[in-house]
RNA sequence: GCGCCAGUAGCUCAACCGGAUAGAGCAUCAGCCUUCUAAGCUGAGGGUUAGUGGUUCGAGUCCACUCUGGCGUACCA
């Protein structure tokens, strides 16, 4: 609809030069009485032209040359130009959906381009928590949407198994191991206290008895912990239908010399210096906040150095779009990384950073202060156990990423029947059910007579089908998944109303088959929307 | 202190580049199943968009200040 109206305006602009000078909007009005699409150009021009907006609106309308796609164009309010599309035009979307099936909504807008989406990226120090869930869901869905607009997408998980956290984890496992052997140990305050640490230690006792007593914590203990925890993380992600194409180990950056190369490159440009035994980068000269330590006086790099080197590899791998998904707690790091990458000659415009706000978890009416180390958390697995993978994915997708969200675990548990995801899935199941019943009534969906679909409920569904491709593009561009959940809720609602008011079986054959086609097209659309969000579309409920 | 994100109905959240009468779900109340799935539909109530000032044809949206909450502000990641 928007594309069509835009073409009309572009044509009109050849006659009305002032249309070229104004950044007008083509929006869908909140109220149906205001049509399917609305343009505010006349109001925006009124001042510059020193004329009345409605007068300008009239001039614009006179200059537009619509064909029969448009039923009427009205001037309303302060000077809005409102479009009402014809049913014949709207019905095209239903035909599209039926013909293109799973491809409906997809486009080749970015065909031939590649994208890298990095998400989750939790170090293997413990099970994924509810907080990671938001990251996983957002990252995976964003990747889906990028694929839908033509990108070839790599999903990447970046991790570090060499830092202090992992060292402490190894020590924690060893301490539990010795405890299990009956020795008294000092379980230090900063150790990881989670049950999973004990479980790993117990496995080691079962398999090796006391043979590991003299092993260093950093050896077998850490290695086993990493392997077990990663297995656990992978299992959790699998349950959420989230998969990564590549796990990128920070260590590789050291092994293949990228860390040193990054240091050298900065040194060559005179952007690093030594102070108090540490190596600093001059971020203040690169547009960053202030200079930062990159290599500590101990000789150990800070996390920023590998972060820079890692991002350089993404550029070297030639991605057209580089998407980073992380929580608000990591927000301070990326401006420096981008500043360094830019200084080294790369186009940082390709990087899109999605910062999602924190998830506040409520349990038993209380806020749970999450800490992996202190073993104070609600795991993602527990949440999936309680609410189901579909509800978890839908729930995280429903909120704007920039919004803090409250996650009431007790509510999620009860939400079985009240969760909005079921409303949408139910529409899919209901349609599936009607379509199954068609055979017995000797009917089949047919797009031959879609012109018969003139009831308000039918028209409304058609309008929504028209909006789906736009909604997909919007999500791929702005990464705001809640626009898709909102769209799907509207679509499901429109269907349920249609279902209540417009009988399929029992109507005249031509009308029944046109309605069946509309239902089938709606089912395709619901299924595609849910699939992009990583949510299942059940045929029976 | 400084930086970022937010504050909208009882609760959880929407509102696309500033547009027309601020919308959903849940909860509450009142209706609708002899016919394709009632996990549905219809209707009702519920708002000083945290506050104050400003910008303009028009502000929940932009600007300034104030208040409240979250996150950050490391030679932690």
Coordinates of C-alpha atoms (C1' of nucleotides) in Angstrom, one line a residue:
Chain A
X1 CA 0.0 0.0 0.0
X2 CA 2.8 2.4 1.0
X3 CA 4.8 1.5 -2.1
X4 CA 1.8 2.2 -4.3
X5 CA 1.0 5.5 -2.7
X6 CA 4.6 6.6 -2.9
X7 CA 4.6 6.0 -6.6
X8 CA 1.5 8.2 -6.9
X9 CA 3.2 11.0 -5.0
X10 CA 6.4 10.7 -7.0
X11 CA 4.4 11.1 -10.2
X12 CA 2.6 14.1 -8.7
X13 CA 5.8 15.7 -7.6
X14 CA 6.7 16.2 -11.3
X15 CA 3.8 18.6 -11.4
X16 CA 4.0 20.0 -7.9
X17 CA 7.6 20.8 -7.4
X18 CA 7.1 21.6 -3.7
X19 CA 6.5 17.9 -3.0
X20 CA 10.2 17.3 -3.6
X21 CA 11.1 19.6 -0.7
X22 CA 9.2 18.1 2.1
X23 CA 9.8 14.9 4.1
X24 CA 6.2 13.9 4.4
X25 CA 4.9 10.7 6.0
X26 CA 2.7 8.0 4.6
X27 CA 1.2 6.5 7.7
X28 CA -1.6 4.2 8.5
X29 CA -4.2 6.1 10.5
X30 CA -5.3 4.9 13.9
X31 CA -8.9 5.1 13.0
X32 CA -10.4 3.1 10.2
X33 CA -12.6 6.0 9.2
X34 CA -9.5 7.8 8.2
X35 CA -8.7 5.3 5.5
X36 CA -6.0 2.9 4.9
X37 CA -3.1 5.4 4.5
X38 CA -2.7 9.0 5.3
X39 CA -0.4 11.7 4.1
X40 CA 0.5 14.9 6.1
X41 CA 2.4 16.7 3.3
X42 CA -0.1 19.6 3.1
X43 CA 0.3 20.6 6.7
X44 CA 4.0 20.5 6.6
X45 CA 4.0 22.7 3.5
X46 CA 1.5 25.3 4.8
X47 CA 4.1 27.5 6.5
X48 CA 6.7 27.6 3.7
X49 CA 4.0 28.2 1.0
X50 CA 2.0 30.6 3.2
X51 CA -1.2 28.9 2.2
X52 CA -4.0 27.0 3.9
X53 CA -3.2 23.3 4.4
X54 CA -6.5 22.1 3.1
X55 CA -6.0 24.2 -0.1
X56 CA -2.7 22.6 -0.7
X57 CA -4.2 19.2 0.1
X58 CA -6.8 19.8 -2.6
X59 CA -4.0 20.7 -5.1
X60 CA -2.2 17.5 -4.2
X61 CA -5.3 15.4 -4.6
X62 CA -5.9 16.9 -8.0
X63 CA -2.4 16.1 -9.1
X64 CA -2.6 12.4 -8.1
X65 CA -3.6 10.0 -10.8
X66 CA -4.7 6.8 -9.1
X67 CA -5.9 3.8 -11.0
X68 CA -8.6 1.4 -9.8
X69 CA -6.4 0.3 -6.9
X70 CA -7.8 3.3 -5.1
X71 CA -11.4 3.6 -4.2
X72 CA -11.3 7.1 -3.0
X73 CA -9.0 9.9 -1.8
X74 CA -10.3 12.3 0.9
X75 CA -9.1 15.4 2.5
X76 CA -9.8 15.4 6.2
X77 CA -9.0 17.1 9.4
X78 CA -6.4 19.8 9.3
X79 CA -5.3 18.8 5.8
X80 CA -4.7 15.0 5.8
X81 CA -4.9 13.3 2.5
X82 CA -6.5 9.9 3.1
X83 CA -6.4 6.9 0.8
X84 CA -9.0 4.2 0.7
X85 CA -7.9 1.2 -1.3
X86 CA -10.2 -1.0 -3.4
X87 CA -10.9 -4.5 -2.4
X88 CA -9.6 -5.8 -5.6
X89 CA -6.2 -4.2 -4.8
X90 CA -6.3 -5.5 -1.2
X91 CA -7.1 -9.0 -2.4
X92 CA -3.7 -9.2 -4.1
X93 CA -2.0 -9.8 -0.8
X94 CA -4.2 -12.9 -0.2
X95 CA -3.2 -14.2 -3.6
X96 CA 0.4 -13.5 -2.8
X97 CA 0.2 -15.4 0.5
X98 CA -1.3 -18.4 -1.2
X99 CA 1.1 -18.5 -4.0
X100 CA 4.3 -17.8 -2.1
X101 CA 3.5 -19.7 1.0
X102 CA 6.5 -19.7 3.3
X103 CA 8.1 -17.0 1.2
X104 CA 5.2 -14.6 1.8
X105 CA 6.6 -11.6 3.5
X106 CA 10.2 -12.3 2.5
X107 CA 12.0 -10.2 0.0
X108 CA 15.3 -10.0 -1.8
X109 CA 15.8 -6.4 -0.7
X110 CA 19.3 -7.3 0.5
X111 CA 20.0 -10.2 -1.7
X112 CA 23.7 -11.1 -2.0
X113 CA 24.7 -9.5 1.2
X114 CA 26.0 -11.3 4.3
X115 CA 25.4 -10.6 7.9
X116 CA 26.9 -11.7 11.2
X117 CA 24.7 -11.7 14.3
X118 CA 26.6 -12.2 17.5
X119 CA 24.4 -13.1 20.5
X120 CA 24.2 -14.9 23.8
X121 CA 28.0 -14.9 24.1
X122 CA 27.8 -15.9 27.8
X123 CA 31.0 -17.3 29.2
X124 CA 30.7 -20.9 30.4
X125 CA 30.6 -20.1 34.1
X126 CA 27.1 -21.3 34.8
X127 CA 23.7 -22.1 33.4
X128 CA 21.9 -19.5 31.2
X129 CA 19.6 -17.3 33.3
X130 CA 16.4 -15.6 32.4
X131 CA 18.5 -12.5 31.5
X132 CA 20.4 -14.4 28.8
X133 CA 17.0 -15.6 27.6
X134 CA 16.1 -12.2 26.3
X135 CA 19.4 -11.9 24.5
X136 CA 19.0 -15.3 22.9
X137 CA 15.5 -14.7 21.8
X138 CA 16.2 -11.2 20.4
X139 CA 19.4 -12.3 18.6
X140 CA 17.9 -15.4 17.0
X141 CA 14.8 -13.6 15.8
X142 CA 16.8 -10.7 14.4
X143 CA 18.8 -13.2 12.5
X144 CA 15.6 -14.7 11.1
X145 CA 14.4 -11.3 10.0
X146 CA 17.6 -10.5 8.3
X147 CA 17.4 -13.7 6.4
X148 CA 13.8 -12.8 5.4
X149 CA 15.0 -9.7 3.7
X150 CA 17.8 -11.5 1.8
X151 CA 20.8 -11.6 4.0
X152 CA 22.9 -14.8 4.3
X153 CA 23.3 -14.8 8.1
X154 CA 25.9 -16.3 10.4
X155 CA 24.9 -16.7 14.0
X156 CA 27.9 -16.4 16.2
X157 CA 28.6 -17.0 19.9
X158 CA 31.7 -15.4 21.2
X159 CA 33.2 -16.7 24.4
X160 CA 36.2 -16.5 26.6
X161 CA 37.5 -19.5 28.5
X162 CA 40.8 -18.0 29.6
X163 CA 39.9 -15.2 31.9
X164 CA 39.7 -14.8 35.7
X165 CA 36.1 -15.9 35.9
X166 CA 37.0 -19.3 34.4
X167 CA 40.0 -19.7 36.6
X168 CA 37.8 -19.1 39.6
X169 CA 35.3 -21.6 38.3
X170 CA 38.1 -24.3 38.0
X171 CA 39.1 -23.5 41.6
X172 CA 35.4 -23.8 42.7
X173 CA 35.1 -27.2 41.1
X174 CA 38.3 -28.5 42.6
X175 CA 37.2 -27.3 46.0
X176 CA 33.9 -29.2 45.7
X177 CA 35.8 -32.2 44.4
X178 CA 38.0 -32.3 47.4
X179 CA 35.0 -31.9 49.6
X180 CA 33.3 -34.8 48.0
X181 CA 36.4 -36.9 48.8
X182 CA 35.9 -35.9 52.4
X183 CA 38.6 -33.3 52.7
X184 CA 37.9 -30.1 54.4
X185 CA 38.6 -27.2 52.2
X186 CA 38.3 -23.5 52.3
X187 CA 35.4 -22.7 50.0
X188 CA 36.2 -19.1 49.4
X189 CA 33.8 -16.2 49.2
X190 CA 34.3 -15.4 45.6
X191 CA 33.9 -19.1 44.4
X192 CA 30.9 -20.2 42.4
X193 CA 28.3 -21.5 44.7
X194 CA 25.8 -23.1 42.3
X195 CA 24.6 -26.7 42.6
X196 CA 26.0 -27.4 39.1
X197 CA 29.5 -27.0 40.5
X198 CA 28.9 -29.8 42.9
X199 CA 27.4 -32.0 40.3
X200 CA 30.5 -31.6 38.0
X201 CA 32.8 -32.3 40.9
X202 CA 30.8 -35.5 41.8
X203 CA 31.1 -36.7 38.2
X204 CA 34.8 -36.3 38.4
X205 CA 34.9 -38.3 41.7
X206 CA 32.8 -41.1 40.1
X207 CA 35.1 -41.3 37.0
X208 CA 38.5 -40.7 38.5
X209 CA 38.2 -41.3 42.2
X210 CA 40.9 -39.3 44.0
X211 CA 43.3 -39.5 41.1
X212 CA 42.8 -35.8 40.3
X213 CA 43.8 -34.6 43.8
X214 CA 47.0 -33.1 42.7
X215 CA 45.8 -31.8 39.3
X216 CA 45.8 -28.0 39.1
X217 CA 42.4 -26.3 39.2
X218 CA 43.1 -24.7 35.9
X219 CA 43.7 -28.1 34.2
X220 CA 41.2 -31.0 34.3
X221 CA 38.8 -29.2 36.6
X222 CA 38.3 -26.1 34.5
X223 CA 38.2 -28.1 31.3
X224 CA 35.5 -30.4 32.5
X225 CA 33.5 -27.5 33.9
X226 CA 33.7 -25.7 30.6
X227 CA 32.6 -28.8 28.7
X228 CA 29.7 -29.6 31.0
X229 CA 28.4 -26.1 31.2
X230 CA 28.6 -25.6 27.5
X231 CA 26.7 -28.8 27.0
X232 CA 24.1 -27.4 29.4
X233 CA 23.9 -24.1 27.6
X234 CA 23.6 -25.7 24.2
X235 CA 20.8 -27.9 25.5
X236 CA 18.9 -24.8 26.8
X237 CA 19.3 -23.0 23.6
X238 CA 18.2 -26.0 21.7
X239 CA 15.0 -26.1 23.7
X240 CA 14.4 -22.5 22.6
X241 CA 15.0 -23.4 19.0
X242 CA 18.1 -21.2 19.0
X243 CA 21.2 -22.4 17.1
X244 CA 24.6 -20.9 16.4
X245 CA 26.7 -21.5 13.3
X246 CA 29.9 -20.8 15.0
X247 CA 31.4 -20.6 18.5
X248 CA 34.3 -18.1 18.4
X249 CA 36.8 -18.7 21.1
X250 CA 38.6 -15.6 22.3
X251 CA 41.8 -17.7 22.6
X252 CA 42.0 -18.0 18.8
X253 CA 42.7 -14.3 18.7
X254 CA 45.9 -14.9 20.6
X255 CA 46.9 -18.1 18.8
X256 CA 46.7 -16.6 15.4
X257 CA 48.4 -13.4 16.3
X258 CA 45.5 -11.0 16.0
X259 CA 45.9 -9.6 19.4
X260 CA 49.5 -8.6 18.7
X261 CA 48.6 -7.4 15.2
X262 CA 46.0 -5.1 16.8
X263 CA 48.5 -3.7 19.2
X264 CA 51.0 -3.1 16.4
X265 CA 48.4 -1.4 14.3
X266 CA 47.6 1.0 17.1
X267 CA 51.2 1.6 17.9
X268 CA 52.0 2.4 14.3
X269 CA 49.4 5.1 14.4
X270 CA 50.8 6.5 17.6
X271 CA 47.5 5.7 19.4
X272 CA 49.0 3.7 22.2
X273 CA 51.3 4.5 25.1
X274 CA 52.7 3.1 28.3
X275 CA 51.8 4.5 31.7
X276 CA 52.4 3.0 35.1
X277 CA 53.5 -0.3 33.6
X278 CA 50.3 -0.7 31.5
X279 CA 49.5 -0.2 27.8
X280 CA 46.8 2.3 27.1
X281 CA 44.9 3.2 23.9
X282 CA 44.2 6.9 23.2
X283 CA 40.4 6.6 22.9
X284 CA 40.2 10.3 23.8
X285 CA 41.8 11.0 20.4
X286 CA 39.6 8.5 18.6
X287 CA 36.3 10.0 19.6
X288 CA 35.9 7.9 22.7
X289 CA 35.3 9.0 26.3
X290 CA 38.8 8.6 27.8
X291 CA 41.9 6.5 27.4
X292 CA 41.7 2.9 28.5
X293 CA 44.0 0.3 29.7
X294 CA 44.4 -2.5 27.0
X295 CA 47.2 -4.5 28.6
X296 CA 47.4 -4.5 32.4
X297 CA 50.7 -4.1 34.2
X298 CA 50.6 -7.9 34.8
X299 CA 50.9 -8.4 31.0
X300 CA 47.3 -9.6 30.8
X301 CA 45.1 -7.8 28.3
X302 CA 41.8 -6.3 29.5
X303 CA 38.6 -7.5 27.7
X304 CA 38.7 -4.4 25.4
X305 CA 41.7 -5.6 23.4
X306 CA 40.3 -8.9 22.3
X307 CA 37.0 -7.2 21.7
X308 CA 38.6 -4.9 19.2
X309 CA 40.6 -7.7 17.6
X310 CA 37.4 -9.8 17.4
X311 CA 35.5 -7.1 15.6
X312 CA 38.3 -6.7 13.2
X313 CA 37.9 -10.3 12.2
X314 CA 34.3 -9.7 11.5
X315 CA 35.2 -6.9 9.1
X316 CA 38.0 -9.1 7.5
X317 CA 35.4 -11.8 7.0
X318 CA 33.6 -9.3 4.8
X319 CA 30.2 -9.0 6.4
X320 CA 27.9 -6.3 5.0
X321 CA 26.1 -6.1 8.3
X322 CA 27.5 -6.8 11.7
X323 CA 25.0 -7.1 14.5
X324 CA 26.0 -7.2 18.2
X325 CA 23.3 -8.1 20.7
X326 CA 24.0 -7.4 24.4
X327 CA 22.6 -6.3 27.6
X328 CA 22.7 -2.8 29.0
X329 CA 25.5 -3.8 31.4
X330 CA 28.0 -4.0 28.5
X331 CA 26.9 -0.8 27.0
X332 CA 30.0 1.2 27.9
X333 CA 32.4 -1.0 26.0
X334 CA 31.2 -0.7 22.5
X335 CA 31.8 3.0 21.7
X336 CA 35.5 2.4 22.4
X337 CA 35.5 -0.7 20.3
X338 CA 33.8 1.1 17.4
X339 CA 36.2 4.1 17.8
X340 CA 39.2 1.8 17.5
X341 CA 37.8 -0.1 14.5
X342 CA 37.0 3.1 12.8
X343 CA 40.5 4.5 13.4
X344 CA 41.9 1.3 11.8
X345 CA 40.0 2.2 8.6
X346 CA 36.8 0.2 8.7
X347 CA 33.3 1.4 8.0
X348 CA 31.6 1.2 11.4
X349 CA 28.2 2.1 9.8
X350 CA 28.0 -1.6 9.1
X351 CA 27.8 -2.4 12.8
X352 CA 24.4 -2.3 14.4
X353 CA 24.5 -2.6 18.1
X354 CA 21.3 -3.9 19.8
X355 CA 21.4 -3.0 23.5
X356 CA 18.5 -4.6 25.3
X357 CA 17.6 -3.4 28.8
X358 CA 17.6 -5.6 31.8
X359 CA 15.1 -8.2 32.9
X360 CA 13.9 -7.8 36.4
X361 CA 12.8 -11.2 37.6
X362 CA 10.1 -11.4 40.2
X363 CA 9.6 -14.6 42.2
X364 CA 7.2 -15.0 45.1
X365 CA 6.5 -11.3 44.7
X366 CA 10.2 -10.4 45.3
X367 CA 12.8 -9.1 43.0
X368 CA 15.6 -11.7 42.4
X369 CA 19.0 -10.1 42.3
X370 CA 20.8 -12.3 39.8
X371 CA 24.3 -13.4 40.4
X372 CA 25.8 -16.5 38.8
X373 CA 28.7 -16.6 41.2
X374 CA 26.4 -16.3 44.3
X375 CA 24.1 -18.9 42.7
X376 CA 21.2 -16.5 43.0
X377 CA 19.3 -16.8 39.8
X378 CA 16.4 -18.2 38.0
X379 CA 17.6 -20.3 35.1
X380 CA 16.3 -20.2 31.6
X381 CA 15.7 -23.9 31.8
X382 CA 13.4 -23.5 34.8
X383 CA 11.5 -20.9 33.0
X384 CA 11.1 -23.0 29.9
X385 CA 9.9 -25.9 32.2
X386 CA 7.3 -23.7 33.7
X387 CA 6.1 -21.6 30.8
X388 CA 7.1 -23.6 27.7
X389 CA 9.5 -22.5 24.9
X390 CA 6.8 -20.8 22.8
X391 CA 5.6 -18.6 25.6
X392 CA 9.2 -17.7 26.6
X393 CA 10.1 -16.7 23.1
X394 CA 6.9 -14.8 22.5
X395 CA 7.1 -13.1 25.9
X396 CA 10.6 -11.8 25.3
X397 CA 9.7 -10.7 21.8
X398 CA 6.7 -8.7 23.0
X399 CA 8.7 -5.9 24.6
X400 CA 10.7 -3.2 23.0
X401 CA 14.4 -4.0 23.5
X402 CA 15.0 -0.5 24.9
X403 CA 12.4 -1.2 27.6
X404 CA 13.1 -2.6 31.0
X405 CA 10.9 -5.6 31.5
X406 CA 9.5 -7.3 34.5
X407 CA 9.4 -11.0 34.4
X408 CA 7.1 -12.4 37.0
X409 CA 8.0 -16.1 37.1
X410 CA 4.9 -17.0 39.0
X411 CA 2.7 -15.4 36.4
X412 CA 4.6 -17.0 33.6
X413 CA 3.9 -20.3 35.2
X414 CA 0.2 -19.6 35.4
X415 CA 0.1 -18.0 32.0
X416 CA -0.6 -21.3 30.3
X417 CA -4.0 -20.2 29.1
X418 CA -3.7 -16.5 29.5
X419 CA -0.5 -15.9 27.6
X420 CA -1.0 -13.9 24.4
X421 CA 1.0 -16.4 22.4
X422 CA -1.9 -18.8 22.7
X423 CA -4.3 -16.3 21.2
X424 CA -2.2 -16.1 18.1
X425 CA -1.5 -19.9 18.0
X426 CA -5.1 -20.6 18.5
X427 CA -6.0 -18.6 15.4
X428 CA -3.6 -20.8 13.5
X429 CA -5.1 -24.0 14.9
X430 CA -8.6 -22.8 14.3
X431 CA -7.9 -22.1 10.6
X432 CA -6.3 -25.4 10.3
X433 CA -9.4 -27.0 11.7
X434 CA -11.7 -25.2 9.3
X435 CA -9.6 -26.1 6.4
X436 CA -9.6 -29.7 7.4
X437 CA -13.4 -29.6 7.5
X438 CA -13.7 -28.3 3.9
X439 CA -13.3 -31.7 2.3
X440 CA -16.4 -33.1 3.8
X441 CA -18.3 -30.1 2.6
X442 CA -17.0 -30.6 -0.9
X443 CA -15.2 -27.2 -0.8
X444 CA -11.7 -26.0 -1.5
X445 CA -10.0 -22.6 -1.1
X446 CA -10.2 -20.6 -4.3
X447 CA -8.8 -17.2 -5.2
X448 CA -11.2 -16.9 -8.2
X449 CA -13.8 -14.7 -6.5
X450 CA -12.0 -12.7 -3.9
X451 CA -14.1 -9.8 -5.0
X452 CA -16.9 -11.3 -3.0
X453 CA -15.0 -10.5 0.2
X454 CA -16.7 -7.2 1.1
X455 CA -17.8 -7.6 4.7
X456 CA -15.9 -5.3 7.1
X457 CA -14.3 -8.3 8.8
X458 CA -13.1 -9.6 5.5
X459 CA -11.8 -6.3 4.4
X460 CA -9.9 -5.8 7.6
X461 CA -8.2 -9.1 7.3
X462 CA -7.1 -8.2 3.7
X463 CA -5.7 -4.9 4.9
X464 CA -3.7 -6.7 7.5
X465 CA -2.4 -9.3 5.0
X466 CA -1.2 -6.3 3.0
X467 CA 0.8 -5.0 5.9
X468 CA 2.7 -8.2 6.6
X469 CA 5.6 -7.7 4.2
X470 CA 6.1 -4.2 5.6
X471 CA 6.1 -5.5 9.1
X472 CA 8.8 -8.0 8.3
X473 CA 11.0 -5.3 6.6
X474 CA 10.4 -3.0 9.6
X475 CA 11.6 -5.7 12.0
X476 CA 14.7 -6.4 9.9
X477 CA 15.5 -2.7 9.8
X478 CA 14.8 -1.6 13.4
X479 CA 15.1 -4.9 15.3
X480 CA 12.0 -4.2 17.2
X481 CA 10.4 -7.6 17.5
X482 CA 7.4 -6.3 19.4
X483 CA 6.1 -4.8 16.2
X484 CA 5.7 -8.4 14.9
X485 CA 4.0 -9.7 18.0
X486 CA 1.7 -6.6 17.9
X487 CA 1.0 -7.3 14.3
X488 CA 0.2 -10.9 14.9
X489 CA -2.1 -10.1 17.8
X490 CA -4.0 -7.8 15.5
X491 CA -4.1 -10.3 12.7
X492 CA -5.3 -13.0 15.1
X493 CA -8.0 -10.7 16.5
X494 CA -9.1 -9.9 13.0
X495 CA -9.3 -13.5 12.1
X496 CA -11.3 -14.4 15.3
X497 CA -13.8 -11.7 14.4
X498 CA -14.0 -12.9 10.8
X499 CA -14.5 -16.4 12.1
X500 CA -17.3 -15.4 14.3
X501 CA -19.1 -13.3 11.7
X502 CA -18.4 -14.9 8.4
X503 CA -19.3 -18.6 8.1
X504 CA -17.4 -20.5 5.5
X505 CA -19.2 -23.9 5.4
X506 CA -22.8 -23.2 4.7
X507 CA -22.3 -20.1 2.6
X508 CA -22.8 -20.1 -1.2
X509 CA -20.0 -22.1 -2.8
X510 CA -18.2 -19.1 -4.4
X511 CA -18.3 -17.1 -1.3
X512 CA -17.4 -20.1 0.9
X513 CA -14.4 -20.8 -1.3
X514 CA -13.3 -17.2 -1.3
X515 CA -13.5 -17.1 2.5
X516 CA -11.6 -20.4 2.7
X517 CA -8.9 -18.8 0.6
X518 CA -8.8 -15.8 2.9
X519 CA -8.5 -18.1 5.9
X520 CA -5.8 -20.1 4.2
X521 CA -3.9 -16.9 3.3
X522 CA -4.2 -15.8 7.0
X523 CA -2.9 -19.1 8.1
X524 CA 0.2 -18.7 5.9
X525 CA 0.8 -15.3 7.3
X526 CA 0.3 -16.3 11.0
X527 CA 2.7 -19.2 10.5
X528 CA 5.3 -17.1 8.8
X529 CA 5.2 -14.5 11.5
X530 CA 5.5 -17.0 14.3
X531 CA 8.3 -18.9 12.5
X532 CA 10.3 -15.6 12.2
X533 CA 9.9 -15.2 15.9
X534 CA 10.9 -18.8 16.5
X535 CA 7.5 -19.8 17.8
X536 CA 5.7 -22.9 16.7
X537 CA 2.4 -22.8 14.8
X538 CA 0.3 -25.7 15.9
X539 CA -2.4 -27.2 13.7
X540 CA -4.4 -28.4 16.7
X541 CA -4.7 -27.1 20.2
Chain B
rG1 C1' 28.7 13.5 40.7
rC2 C1' 28.6 12.1 35.3
rG3 C1' 26.6 9.0 31.1
rC4 C1' 22.8 5.7 29.0
rC5 C1' 17.7 3.6 29.3
rA6 C1' 13.1 4.3 31.2
rG7 C1' 8.4 6.5 34.0
rU8 C1' 1.6 6.0 29.9
rA9 C1' -5.3 2.5 32.8
rG10 C1' -5.3 -1.5 39.1
rC11 C1' -1.0 -4.9 36.7
rU12 C1' 2.2 -6.0 32.2
rC13 C1' 3.1 -3.2 28.0
rA14 C1' 2.0 -0.4 22.8
rA15 C1' 1.7 4.1 20.1
rC16 C1' 6.1 3.6 13.0
rC17 C1' 10.1 10.4 10.9
rG18 C1' 5.8 15.1 15.9
rG19 C1' -0.4 13.9 13.4
rA20 C1' -6.8 13.4 13.9
rU21 C1' -10.9 10.9 19.7
rA22 C1' -3.6 7.8 23.7
rG23 C1' -4.5 1.7 22.4
rA24 C1' -4.0 -3.9 23.6
rG25 C1' -3.7 -8.0 27.0
rC26 C1' -4.6 -9.4 32.1
rA27 C1' -7.8 -8.2 36.1
rU28 C1' -13.3 -6.4 37.2
rC29 C1' -18.5 -6.3 35.6
rA30 C1' -22.7 -7.7 31.9
rG31 C1' -24.0 -10.7 27.7
rC32 C1' -23.1 -14.8 23.4
rC33 C1' -22.1 -22.1 22.1
rU34 C1' -28.4 -27.5 18.7
rU35 C1' -24.1 -25.0 13.1
rC36 C1' -16.5 -24.7 10.7
rU37 C1' -12.3 -25.4 17.9
rA38 C1' -15.7 -20.6 23.6
rA39 C1' -7.7 -20.9 24.4
rG40 C1' -13.2 -17.3 20.9
rC41 C1' -16.8 -13.0 20.2
rU42 C1' -19.8 -8.5 21.9
rG43 C1' -20.4 -4.6 25.4
rA44 C1' -19.1 -1.6 30.1
rG45 C1' -16.0 0.8 33.5
rG46 C1' -10.9 2.4 34.1
rG47 C1' -6.0 8.1 32.0
rU48 C1' -3.8 15.5 34.5
rU49 C1' 1.0 10.1 29.5
rA50 C1' 5.7 11.4 36.9
rG51 C1' 5.9 17.2 37.5
rU52 C1' 6.9 22.3 35.7
rG53 C1' 8.0 25.4 31.8
rG54 C1' 9.2 25.9 26.4
rU55 C1' 9.2 25.0 20.8
rU56 C1' 4.4 24.8 16.7
rC57 C1' -0.9 24.5 12.8
rG58 C1' -0.4 20.1 16.1
rA59 C1' 3.5 17.2 21.8
rG60 C1' 3.0 10.7 25.2
rU61 C1' 6.8 11.7 21.2
rC62 C1' 11.3 17.4 20.5
rC63 C1' 14.1 21.0 24.2
rA64 C1' 15.3 22.7 29.5
rC65 C1' 14.9 21.8 34.6
rU66 C1' 13.0 18.7 38.8
rC67 C1' 11.4 14.0 41.0
rU68 C1' 11.6 8.4 40.8
rG69 C1' 13.6 3.5 39.2
rG70 C1' 17.3 0.4 36.4
rC71 C1' 22.3 -0.1 34.3
rG72 C1' 27.1 1.7 33.8
rU73 C1' 31.0 4.9 35.2
rA74 C1' 37.8 -0.8 36.9
rC75 C1' 44.8 -2.4 35.3
rC76 C1' 36.3 -7.2 36.1
rA77 C1' 33.8 -9.5 31.4

